[in-house]
C-alpha cells in the first residue's frame, strides 16, 4: 500500500537508511531500498510510494548531482523534510579478523577520500578497491572477497560482521544532507526556522541575470544558504541554479522574492519550504522584512491610494 | 466658494499665472494670487480653495525649496497635475521708451542669471536691481522707478507697458515646472505615461540607506526622474529626499517599490501619481515588470502554495 | 597683498564672519567682506585673495545654491577647510529699548523661520520685514528704521546696539556649514578623519546611472555624507550632483571610487579632501577597504601575474 | 624528458585524448594517459610533465568535480588553454557484427544518458552495463565480453573494432570542455577574447558575501561565464566558488575586480587567463571599462591630487 511506503537510495545498511530512520514516522512506514536516485524518485512519481529519501549533498564531496538533476527536471516533486547526518566510518570485518590480517579493503568511492588518511597511517599496505555502495562492500567482506569494508557501524549486524575500528573520518564535521521528497502538495505551516528550495533558469543572453536574481533576495533581506549550478543540457554556458534560502514561502519577504524571480526568469520551480535541520537559530530578520512590516506597508498603500495616507 | 477657487503664487502677471492658464479647467475657476508658497498651499489646507498652483523647479535655478518644504511637512497635500512652461523674458518698458533710454532695469533675482548675458551684450551700462517678483518689477516700471523690467510678455498689458524686446533667455530650454496641489484624495486612474512623487526619510545611522532605497526602484525596473535632498531640521547631515519616479501608484512595480520604501524608511509621504507633462514617451518597461507579469507571478505563487506549481 | 587676504560673504557682523574667525589663521589675514558668493569666489579666481569663505548649507534652510553653482561651474576651485557654526540669534535693539517698545523687526529672510515661533510667543504683534542680511538689518535698527533686528550677538557692538534677548532659535541644533575655498593646489595629507567633495554629471539617457554611481562608493565601503542635485542648465531633468563622502582622495578606496566615477560620468570635478569639522569619529572602515588591504591586494596581483600567486 | 611530456586523463582512445590532439603542440609532445585526474595533475606538480590535460565540465553532466577540487586545493596550478569538443558517440562492434546481433552494450556511466534515447529506439532489448571508461568499454568488446561499446569513433582502430553507427547523441550540442594545466607561470599576453578563472572562498558568517563578490564584477562591467560551488570540507554550508569571467588579468577592469575579491575574501586563487575556445565574439565592453578608460581616469586622479584637475 503506497501511502505507507517510503523508497530510499539503497541498499539497506547505508548511511541513507540510517538517516531515514531518524525520522519518527519511519517507524511506521514500509522502507524500500532502490538501486538509483531516479528509481527512488520515480516510485513517488508513479504513486507507488508516498515518500522518497535521497542524499542531496555531502560536506566533503559536494552535491549529489543525480538528485539535483532529478529535482530540476521531469515531473515536479517537492521536498518536505531534511535530515543532516554526521558521517563516520567503521572498519567492518569478519569476526576474528585482526588489523594485521587486513590486506584488502573496499568501500563506495565517495568514502575513499574520507578514510584515506586513516588508511595511510594504520594500514599503509592495504589495497583499496571500489564497491557499488558501502553496504555492498560489507557484503563482499561477508563473502570473503575483501578483508575489510568501510561502512556505517550500523551495517555490521546486517552482514554478520564486526566493527574493528569505529569513528573513522578524515574531515572534521563530515556531514551528509538528505531530503524526504513527495508529490507536490499544499505547503505546510512555517515553524519559524524554515528553508525554501527552488530551481531557477536564467534568461538567455543576459550576462547580469545572476546578479539581478540574487538582488531579489538581497533587497528583501533574505540570506542564501546554498547555490548550485547545473547544466541545462542546452549547450555549454547554459546553467540553471538550485537555490536554498532562509525562510518559508508563506512569509511575505520570501513569496515576494520568488515572485520577483518568476518575473525575471523564464522558469522557476518551487521545491518546497520545510523545517531547517541544523540546530542553529535562523539569522535575525533584517528590519523591515517581517510579515508585520509587509502588512503595515500594505495598509499604508491602501490608505495612500485612497487619499488617506497620513490620516 | 472654495470648490471653484484656485490659489497660485502671485502676483498676477507672473509665469506662474501663465502656466496655470494652460490648464483647461483654469477658465472656469476663480484664480487668486497669494504672496507666498505657504500662503497658497495653506489656503487649500484650510478648505478656502480646491487647488493650489506653485512652481517646483526651474531648469536653471533648481528646486523651489519653499515648495519642497511645504510638501514635505505640515498637513499632507497631493499633486494632481504638472505643467512645464518654457521661460523666455521680454524687456517691458513704458510706451515710447527706446533701448538707449534705459539706464535701470529690474526683475526677480531668479530672472537675473537668465538675462545676464543679454544685458552684457545689449545694455552693458544699465544697472540691475532686484524686485520682489517679475510682475512687481513691471509695476515699478509703470510707477517710473525703473526704466525696464524683465518679465513674461503677458505681463505688459496688465501694467500698461510694452514689450521692447522679446524672447530673451540665456540658457537654451529654460523651463519651469509647476504643480497643481490639492487635499489628498483617491488616486485617479493611470494614463500610461505617469509620474509618482514622494518624500522619504532615511533611517538614522544607516549610511547605506540611500543606496538601499534606490535599489527598491532598480530591482523593479523603475526609472527615477528627480531626486532632491532637503534638511530635516534635525541637524546637519540629516536629509529627507523628494523623489519623482516613472509610473503610477496603481501599477504593481510602483506600489511594491513604495511599500518597500515604507518598510525601510521611518516615514514615506506619498505626494501623488499624475500624468507626465513632457511630451516624451515613457521609457519602455523592463521585461518582467508589467502589471501582467506581476499578475502571472501571483498566480504562480498561489499554485505553488497549493502544490500545483507546474500542474 | 593677496596671499594674506581672505574674502568672505559680507557684510561684517554676520554669522559668516563669526565662523571665519574660528579659523586660527584668520587672525593673521586681512578679512574682506564682499556682497555676493560669486564676488567672494571670483576674488580668489582672479588672484586678489588666497582664500574665500562662504556658507554651503544650513541645517534648516538647506543648500546655499549660489555656492553650489559657483563650485560646480566656472574656473575650478578647491575646498581646504570646513567650519560648522551653531546658529543662535539675538534680538538687537538700540540702547534703552524695552520689549514692549518693539513694533517692527527685521532680519535676512533665512533667519525668519528660525525665529518665527519666538516671535509668535513673545512679540505677536510685531511686524517683520526682510533685510538684505542680518547685519544690514542691524544697521537699519541703528538708523532707526526698525525697532529690533535678529542677528548674531557679535553684531551688536559693530552697530552700536544691545542684545535684548539672546539664544533665540526655533530648531534645535540649527547649524550652518561654511567652507574655505582656494585655487586648486596639491591635496594636503589625510588626518584620519577627512571628507572628500566632488561634482558629478550623469551620462545622458541612462536612467540607472545614479544607482551605478552610488555603487562605486558602496562596493568600496565608502559612506556618503551628503548628496545635492543641481540643474545643469541643459533643460529639466538634467542634474549634476554635489557629493560629500567620507575619506581622503589619497586613500585607495576613495581614489579608486573617484576613478570609477570618472570612467562612468562625462565629467567629474574634484572639490577637495579636507578635515571633517564634526567631532564625531569617522565610521569604522569596512573590512577589506583600508589602504593596507589595497596594498596587499596589489602585491597579490603582482605575484599572480608573475606566476607566484601562492609561493 | 618532462618538458615535452603531457599527461592526460586516460586511457587512450577517449574523448580527452581526441580533444588534446586538437592542440597543435600535441603533435610534438609525448602524450601519457594516466588513470585519474589527481594522477594527471600530480605529474605536473612533481615536474614529471609540463602539461596536464583534463575535462572540466560537460554540457549534459555538469562539472567534473575531481578537476574542480584538484584545481581548488593542493599545490597551485594554472590553466593555459581550453578546448571545447562536441561529443558524439559511435557504436563500436567487432567486425561482422550486425545491429540485430547486439544483446549487450557498455560505456562509461557519463555516456549512458547521452545514448539512452537512441538505445530505446534502436536496441530496446539490449542490456547496458557500465565500464570504467568509454575506451575500456571498447576493450571489453574486443575481448568479447560485450557486443557493442559506445565511444568516440576514433577509438575503433585502437581496439580493432568498427563503428556500426555514428553521430549518436541525445542532447543537441553536447560538448565537453577541457583545460591544459601547468605549473604557475607568467601570464601570457591577452588575445582580445580571453577568459579568466579563479577560486574564491567566502568570508565566514557573512550571508551577503556572494552578492558582494558578484558586485565586484558587475560594477566593472565584467560578465561571468560560469560559477560552480564546491564544499570547502569545513562542514555543510561552507562553499568555495570556481568562477570563470570574461577578460584577461592584465586588463584593468579584471585586475581591479580580482583585487576587490582579494580584499573581501579570505582566499582567492587565480587559475589563469587564457584564450576563449568558443567562436563567439566577446561581449562588447561596457562604456567606461576599457583599459584606456582606466588609464584616463588614473591620469585624471594624478592631476586632481596635484591641484591640476581641470588645467
PDB file of C-alpha atoms in Angstrom, chain B residues 89-280:
ATOM      1  CA  UNK B  89      11.678  87.054 -20.919  1.00  0.00           C
ATOM      2  CA  UNK B  90      10.532  90.249 -22.504  1.00  0.00           C
ATOM      3  CA  UNK B  91      12.006  93.644 -21.657  1.00  0.00           C
ATOM      4  CA  UNK B  92       8.938  95.679 -20.691  1.00  0.00           C
ATOM      5  CA  UNK B  93       9.039  99.455 -20.907  1.00  0.00           C
ATOM      6  CA  UNK B  94       6.710 102.396 -20.744  1.00  0.00           C
ATOM      7  CA  UNK B  95       5.338 103.194 -24.200  1.00  0.00           C
ATOM      8  CA  UNK B  96       7.797 105.328 -26.116  1.00  0.00           C
ATOM      9  CA  UNK B  97      10.933 104.196 -24.350  1.00  0.00           C
ATOM     10  CA  UNK B  98      13.854 103.316 -26.676  1.00  0.00           C
ATOM     11  CA  UNK B  99      16.724 100.960 -25.861  1.00  0.00           C
ATOM     12  CA  UNK B 100      19.099 103.889 -25.476  1.00  0.00           C
ATOM     13  CA  UNK B 101      16.874 105.442 -22.834  1.00  0.00           C
ATOM     14  CA  UNK B 102      17.275 102.534 -20.454  1.00  0.00           C
ATOM     15  CA  UNK B 103      19.593 103.194 -17.505  1.00  0.00           C
ATOM     16  CA  UNK B 104      17.989 100.961 -14.855  1.00  0.00           C
ATOM     17  CA  UNK B 105      16.342  97.548 -15.077  1.00  0.00           C
ATOM     18  CA  UNK B 106      14.735  95.247 -12.532  1.00  0.00           C
ATOM     19  CA  UNK B 107      13.411  91.686 -12.153  1.00  0.00           C
ATOM     20  CA  UNK B 108      13.073  88.923  -9.609  1.00  0.00           C
ATOM     21  CA  UNK B 109      16.572  87.688  -8.634  1.00  0.00           C
ATOM     22  CA  UNK B 110      15.827  84.312 -10.271  1.00  0.00           C
ATOM     23  CA  UNK B 111      15.496  86.042 -13.639  1.00  0.00           C
ATOM     24  CA  UNK B 112      18.809  87.826 -13.374  1.00  0.00           C
ATOM     25  CA  UNK B 113      21.145  84.943 -14.375  1.00  0.00           C
ATOM     26  CA  UNK B 114      18.851  84.165 -17.296  1.00  0.00           C
ATOM     27  CA  UNK B 115      19.178  87.640 -18.808  1.00  0.00           C
ATOM     28  CA  UNK B 116      22.728  88.424 -17.673  1.00  0.00           C
ATOM     29  CA  UNK B 117      24.353  87.640 -20.988  1.00  0.00           C
ATOM     30  CA  UNK B 118      21.732  89.603 -22.923  1.00  0.00           C
ATOM     31  CA  UNK B 119      22.258  92.577 -20.625  1.00  0.00           C
ATOM     32  CA  UNK B 120      26.044  92.494 -21.031  1.00  0.00           C
ATOM     33  CA  UNK B 121      25.701  92.432 -24.814  1.00  0.00           C
ATOM     34  CA  UNK B 122      22.862  94.933 -25.247  1.00  0.00           C
ATOM     35  CA  UNK B 123      22.722  97.195 -22.200  1.00  0.00           C
ATOM     36  CA  UNK B 124      26.219  96.913 -20.699  1.00  0.00           C
ATOM     37  CA  UNK B 125      25.829 100.127 -18.695  1.00  0.00           C
ATOM     38  CA  UNK B 126      22.339  99.519 -17.309  1.00  0.00           C
ATOM     39  CA  UNK B 127      22.103  98.988 -13.562  1.00  0.00           C
ATOM     40  CA  UNK B 128      20.069  95.976 -12.398  1.00  0.00           C
ATOM     41  CA  UNK B 129      18.198  95.883  -9.105  1.00  0.00           C
ATOM     42  CA  UNK B 130      16.063  93.159  -7.615  1.00  0.00           C
ATOM     43  CA  UNK B 131      12.279  93.224  -7.339  1.00  0.00           C
ATOM     44  CA  UNK B 132      10.015  91.051  -5.208  1.00  0.00           C
ATOM     45  CA  UNK B 133       8.685  89.360  -8.348  1.00  0.00           C
ATOM     46  CA  UNK B 134       8.888  89.916 -12.069  1.00  0.00           C
ATOM     47  CA  UNK B 135       5.375  91.307 -12.011  1.00  0.00           C
ATOM     48  CA  UNK B 136       6.301  93.632  -9.197  1.00  0.00           C
ATOM     49  CA  UNK B 137       9.238  94.815 -11.322  1.00  0.00           C
ATOM     50  CA  UNK B 138       6.764  95.665 -14.070  1.00  0.00           C
ATOM     51  CA  UNK B 139       4.731  97.655 -11.602  1.00  0.00           C
ATOM     52  CA  UNK B 140       7.838  99.589 -10.559  1.00  0.00           C
ATOM     53  CA  UNK B 141       8.453 100.472 -14.230  1.00  0.00           C
ATOM     54  CA  UNK B 142       4.857 101.609 -14.510  1.00  0.00           C
ATOM     55  CA  UNK B 143       5.469 103.857 -11.495  1.00  0.00           C
ATOM     56  CA  UNK B 144       8.564 105.246 -13.163  1.00  0.00           C
ATOM     57  CA  UNK B 145      11.058 103.913 -10.610  1.00  0.00           C
ATOM     58  CA  UNK B 146      12.925 101.813 -13.242  1.00  0.00           C
ATOM     59  CA  UNK B 147      13.250 102.162 -16.990  1.00  0.00           C
ATOM     60  CA  UNK B 148      12.758  98.497 -17.853  1.00  0.00           C
ATOM     61  CA  UNK B 149      11.610  95.221 -16.307  1.00  0.00           C
ATOM     62  CA  UNK B 150      12.344  91.647 -17.349  1.00  0.00           C
ATOM     63  CA  UNK B 151       9.112  89.688 -17.150  1.00  0.00           C
ATOM     64  CA  UNK B 152       6.830  87.500 -19.216  1.00  0.00           C
ATOM     65  CA  UNK B 153       5.461  89.245 -22.266  1.00  0.00           C
ATOM     66  CA  UNK B 154       1.945  88.571 -20.953  1.00  0.00           C
ATOM     67  CA  UNK B 155       2.590  90.991 -18.067  1.00  0.00           C
ATOM     68  CA  UNK B 156       2.823  94.029 -20.381  1.00  0.00           C
ATOM     69  CA  UNK B 157      -0.906  94.846 -20.747  1.00  0.00           C
ATOM     70  CA  UNK B 158      -1.536  94.368 -17.029  1.00  0.00           C
ATOM     71  CA  UNK B 159       0.856  97.191 -16.185  1.00  0.00           C
ATOM     72  CA  UNK B 160       0.336  99.382 -19.245  1.00  0.00           C
ATOM     73  CA  UNK B 161       3.760  98.553 -20.619  1.00  0.00           C
ATOM     74  CA  UNK B 162       5.142  97.491 -24.000  1.00  0.00           C
ATOM     75  CA  UNK B 163       7.469  94.609 -24.780  1.00  0.00           C
ATOM     76  CA  UNK B 164      10.531  96.324 -26.298  1.00  0.00           C
ATOM     77  CA  UNK B 165      12.477  93.076 -26.810  1.00  0.00           C
ATOM     78  CA  UNK B 166      11.079  89.568 -26.520  1.00  0.00           C
ATOM     79  CA  UNK B 167      12.418  86.008 -26.348  1.00  0.00           C
ATOM     80  CA  UNK B 168      15.331  86.840 -24.060  1.00  0.00           C
ATOM     81  CA  UNK B 169      16.880  83.838 -22.314  1.00  0.00           C
ATOM     82  CA  UNK B 170      20.463  82.847 -21.806  1.00  0.00           C
ATOM     83  CA  UNK B 171      20.031  79.145 -21.218  1.00  0.00           C
ATOM     84  CA  UNK B 172      18.569  77.190 -24.056  1.00  0.00           C
ATOM     85  CA  UNK B 173      15.451  75.344 -22.963  1.00  0.00           C
ATOM     86  CA  UNK B 174      14.955  77.208 -19.711  1.00  0.00           C
ATOM     87  CA  UNK B 175      11.808  75.650 -18.328  1.00  0.00           C
ATOM     88  CA  UNK B 176       9.905  75.888 -15.086  1.00  0.00           C
ATOM     89  CA  UNK B 177       7.846  73.042 -13.717  1.00  0.00           C
ATOM     90  CA  UNK B 178       4.672  73.808 -11.763  1.00  0.00           C
ATOM     91  CA  UNK B 179       2.245  71.567  -9.935  1.00  0.00           C
ATOM     92  CA  UNK B 180      -1.427  71.743  -9.071  1.00  0.00           C
ATOM     93  CA  UNK B 181      -1.834  70.626  -5.491  1.00  0.00           C
ATOM     94  CA  UNK B 182      -4.938  69.680  -3.554  1.00  0.00           C
ATOM     95  CA  UNK B 183      -6.031  67.925  -0.408  1.00  0.00           C
ATOM     96  CA  UNK B 184      -5.310  64.192  -0.523  1.00  0.00           C
ATOM     97  CA  UNK B 185      -7.906  62.227  -2.429  1.00  0.00           C
ATOM     98  CA  UNK B 186      -8.407  58.962  -4.220  1.00  0.00           C
ATOM     99  CA  UNK B 187      -5.615  58.481  -6.768  1.00  0.00           C
ATOM    100  CA  UNK B 188      -7.025  58.836 -10.266  1.00  0.00           C
ATOM    101  CA  UNK B 189      -6.542  56.231 -12.984  1.00  0.00           C
ATOM    102  CA  UNK B 190      -3.212  55.831 -14.753  1.00  0.00           C
ATOM    103  CA  UNK B 191      -2.857  57.294 -18.239  1.00  0.00           C
ATOM    104  CA  UNK B 192       0.044  55.106 -19.363  1.00  0.00           C
ATOM    105  CA  UNK B 193       2.550  57.951 -19.040  1.00  0.00           C
ATOM    106  CA  UNK B 194       2.530  58.912 -15.397  1.00  0.00           C
ATOM    107  CA  UNK B 195       4.849  60.095 -12.708  1.00  0.00           C
ATOM    108  CA  UNK B 196       4.803  59.416  -8.980  1.00  0.00           C
ATOM    109  CA  UNK B 197       6.160  61.784  -6.332  1.00  0.00           C
ATOM    110  CA  UNK B 198       7.057  61.069  -2.732  1.00  0.00           C
ATOM    111  CA  UNK B 199       9.154  62.199   0.218  1.00  0.00           C
ATOM    112  CA  UNK B 200      11.253  59.647   2.086  1.00  0.00           C
ATOM    113  CA  UNK B 201      13.150  59.996   5.321  1.00  0.00           C
ATOM    114  CA  UNK B 202      16.237  57.811   5.738  1.00  0.00           C
ATOM    115  CA  UNK B 203      16.612  55.646   8.822  1.00  0.00           C
ATOM    116  CA  UNK B 204      19.089  57.022  11.357  1.00  0.00           C
ATOM    117  CA  UNK B 205      22.647  55.844  11.467  1.00  0.00           C
ATOM    118  CA  UNK B 206      22.433  53.809   8.325  1.00  0.00           C
ATOM    119  CA  UNK B 207      24.978  55.125   5.837  1.00  0.00           C
ATOM    120  CA  UNK B 208      23.985  52.757   3.054  1.00  0.00           C
ATOM    121  CA  UNK B 209      20.291  53.587   3.280  1.00  0.00           C
ATOM    122  CA  UNK B 210      20.187  55.849   0.232  1.00  0.00           C
ATOM    123  CA  UNK B 211      21.573  53.047  -1.904  1.00  0.00           C
ATOM    124  CA  UNK B 212      19.089  50.541  -0.475  1.00  0.00           C
ATOM    125  CA  UNK B 213      16.301  52.954  -1.178  1.00  0.00           C
ATOM    126  CA  UNK B 214      17.354  53.372  -4.805  1.00  0.00           C
ATOM    127  CA  UNK B 215      17.592  49.603  -5.142  1.00  0.00           C
ATOM    128  CA  UNK B 216      13.915  49.275  -4.258  1.00  0.00           C
ATOM    129  CA  UNK B 217      13.291  51.128  -7.509  1.00  0.00           C
ATOM    130  CA  UNK B 218      16.066  49.464  -9.522  1.00  0.00           C
ATOM    131  CA  UNK B 219      15.137  45.899  -8.684  1.00  0.00           C
ATOM    132  CA  UNK B 220      11.674  46.603 -10.109  1.00  0.00           C
ATOM    133  CA  UNK B 221      12.942  48.396 -13.203  1.00  0.00           C
ATOM    134  CA  UNK B 222      11.626  51.843 -12.254  1.00  0.00           C
ATOM    135  CA  UNK B 223      13.476  54.894 -13.505  1.00  0.00           C
ATOM    136  CA  UNK B 224      13.996  57.854 -11.233  1.00  0.00           C
ATOM    137  CA  UNK B 225      13.268  61.214 -12.780  1.00  0.00           C
ATOM    138  CA  UNK B 226      14.371  63.509  -9.979  1.00  0.00           C
ATOM    139  CA  UNK B 227      15.862  63.328  -6.509  1.00  0.00           C
ATOM    140  CA  UNK B 228      16.206  66.358  -4.253  1.00  0.00           C
ATOM    141  CA  UNK B 229      17.653  66.362  -0.755  1.00  0.00           C
ATOM    142  CA  UNK B 230      16.263  68.676   1.909  1.00  0.00           C
ATOM    143  CA  UNK B 231      17.380  69.058   5.515  1.00  0.00           C
ATOM    144  CA  UNK B 232      15.033  67.518   8.050  1.00  0.00           C
ATOM    145  CA  UNK B 233      15.741  70.248  10.587  1.00  0.00           C
ATOM    146  CA  UNK B 234      17.293  67.641  12.907  1.00  0.00           C
ATOM    147  CA  UNK B 235      20.822  68.947  12.431  1.00  0.00           C
ATOM    148  CA  UNK B 236      23.387  68.906   9.633  1.00  0.00           C
ATOM    149  CA  UNK B 237      23.696  65.587   7.842  1.00  0.00           C
ATOM    150  CA  UNK B 238      20.026  64.656   8.232  1.00  0.00           C
ATOM    151  CA  UNK B 239      18.161  64.791   4.954  1.00  0.00           C
ATOM    152  CA  UNK B 240      14.892  63.726   3.503  1.00  0.00           C
ATOM    153  CA  UNK B 241      14.561  63.134  -0.229  1.00  0.00           C
ATOM    154  CA  UNK B 242      11.869  64.296  -2.608  1.00  0.00           C
ATOM    155  CA  UNK B 243      11.738  61.718  -5.364  1.00  0.00           C
ATOM    156  CA  UNK B 244       9.890  61.591  -8.668  1.00  0.00           C
ATOM    157  CA  UNK B 245       9.809  58.246 -10.451  1.00  0.00           C
ATOM    158  CA  UNK B 246       8.197  56.941 -13.596  1.00  0.00           C
ATOM    159  CA  UNK B 247       4.896  55.116 -13.288  1.00  0.00           C
ATOM    160  CA  UNK B 248       1.672  55.251 -11.293  1.00  0.00           C
ATOM    161  CA  UNK B 249       0.958  54.046  -7.764  1.00  0.00           C
ATOM    162  CA  UNK B 250      -1.717  51.718  -9.114  1.00  0.00           C
ATOM    163  CA  UNK B 251       0.934  49.889 -11.153  1.00  0.00           C
ATOM    164  CA  UNK B 252       2.303  46.900  -9.298  1.00  0.00           C
ATOM    165  CA  UNK B 253       6.007  47.642  -9.796  1.00  0.00           C
ATOM    166  CA  UNK B 254       5.447  51.131  -8.331  1.00  0.00           C
ATOM    167  CA  UNK B 255       3.245  50.083  -5.420  1.00  0.00           C
ATOM    168  CA  UNK B 256       5.627  47.265  -4.479  1.00  0.00           C
ATOM    169  CA  UNK B 257       8.591  49.660  -4.600  1.00  0.00           C
ATOM    170  CA  UNK B 258       6.815  52.196  -2.399  1.00  0.00           C
ATOM    171  CA  UNK B 259       5.815  49.505   0.063  1.00  0.00           C
ATOM    172  CA  UNK B 260       9.499  48.517   0.055  1.00  0.00           C
ATOM    173  CA  UNK B 261      10.463  52.096   0.923  1.00  0.00           C
ATOM    174  CA  UNK B 262       7.767  52.154   3.587  1.00  0.00           C
ATOM    175  CA  UNK B 263       9.320  49.092   5.199  1.00  0.00           C
ATOM    176  CA  UNK B 264      12.861  50.532   5.152  1.00  0.00           C
ATOM    177  CA  UNK B 265      12.194  54.156   5.993  1.00  0.00           C
ATOM    178  CA  UNK B 266      10.775  55.622   9.177  1.00  0.00           C
ATOM    179  CA  UNK B 267       8.466  57.822   7.093  1.00  0.00           C
ATOM    180  CA  UNK B 268       7.307  57.910   3.479  1.00  0.00           C
ATOM    181  CA  UNK B 269       4.894  60.564   2.278  1.00  0.00           C
ATOM    182  CA  UNK B 270       3.109  59.793  -0.987  1.00  0.00           C
ATOM    183  CA  UNK B 271       2.667  63.018  -2.967  1.00  0.00           C
ATOM    184  CA  UNK B 272       0.609  61.710  -5.855  1.00  0.00           C
ATOM    185  CA  UNK B 273       0.605  59.941  -9.219  1.00  0.00           C
ATOM    186  CA  UNK B 274      -0.289  62.188 -12.142  1.00  0.00           C
ATOM    187  CA  UNK B 275       0.165  62.478 -15.913  1.00  0.00           C
ATOM    188  CA  UNK B 276       3.626  63.429 -17.174  1.00  0.00           C
ATOM    189  CA  UNK B 277       3.637  66.816 -18.833  1.00  0.00           C
ATOM    190  CA  UNK B 278       6.687  66.192 -21.002  1.00  0.00           C
ATOM    191  CA  UNK B 279       5.897  65.027 -24.490  1.00  0.00           C
ATOM    192  CA  UNK B 280       8.488  62.242 -24.287  1.00  0.00           C
TER     193      UNK B 280
END
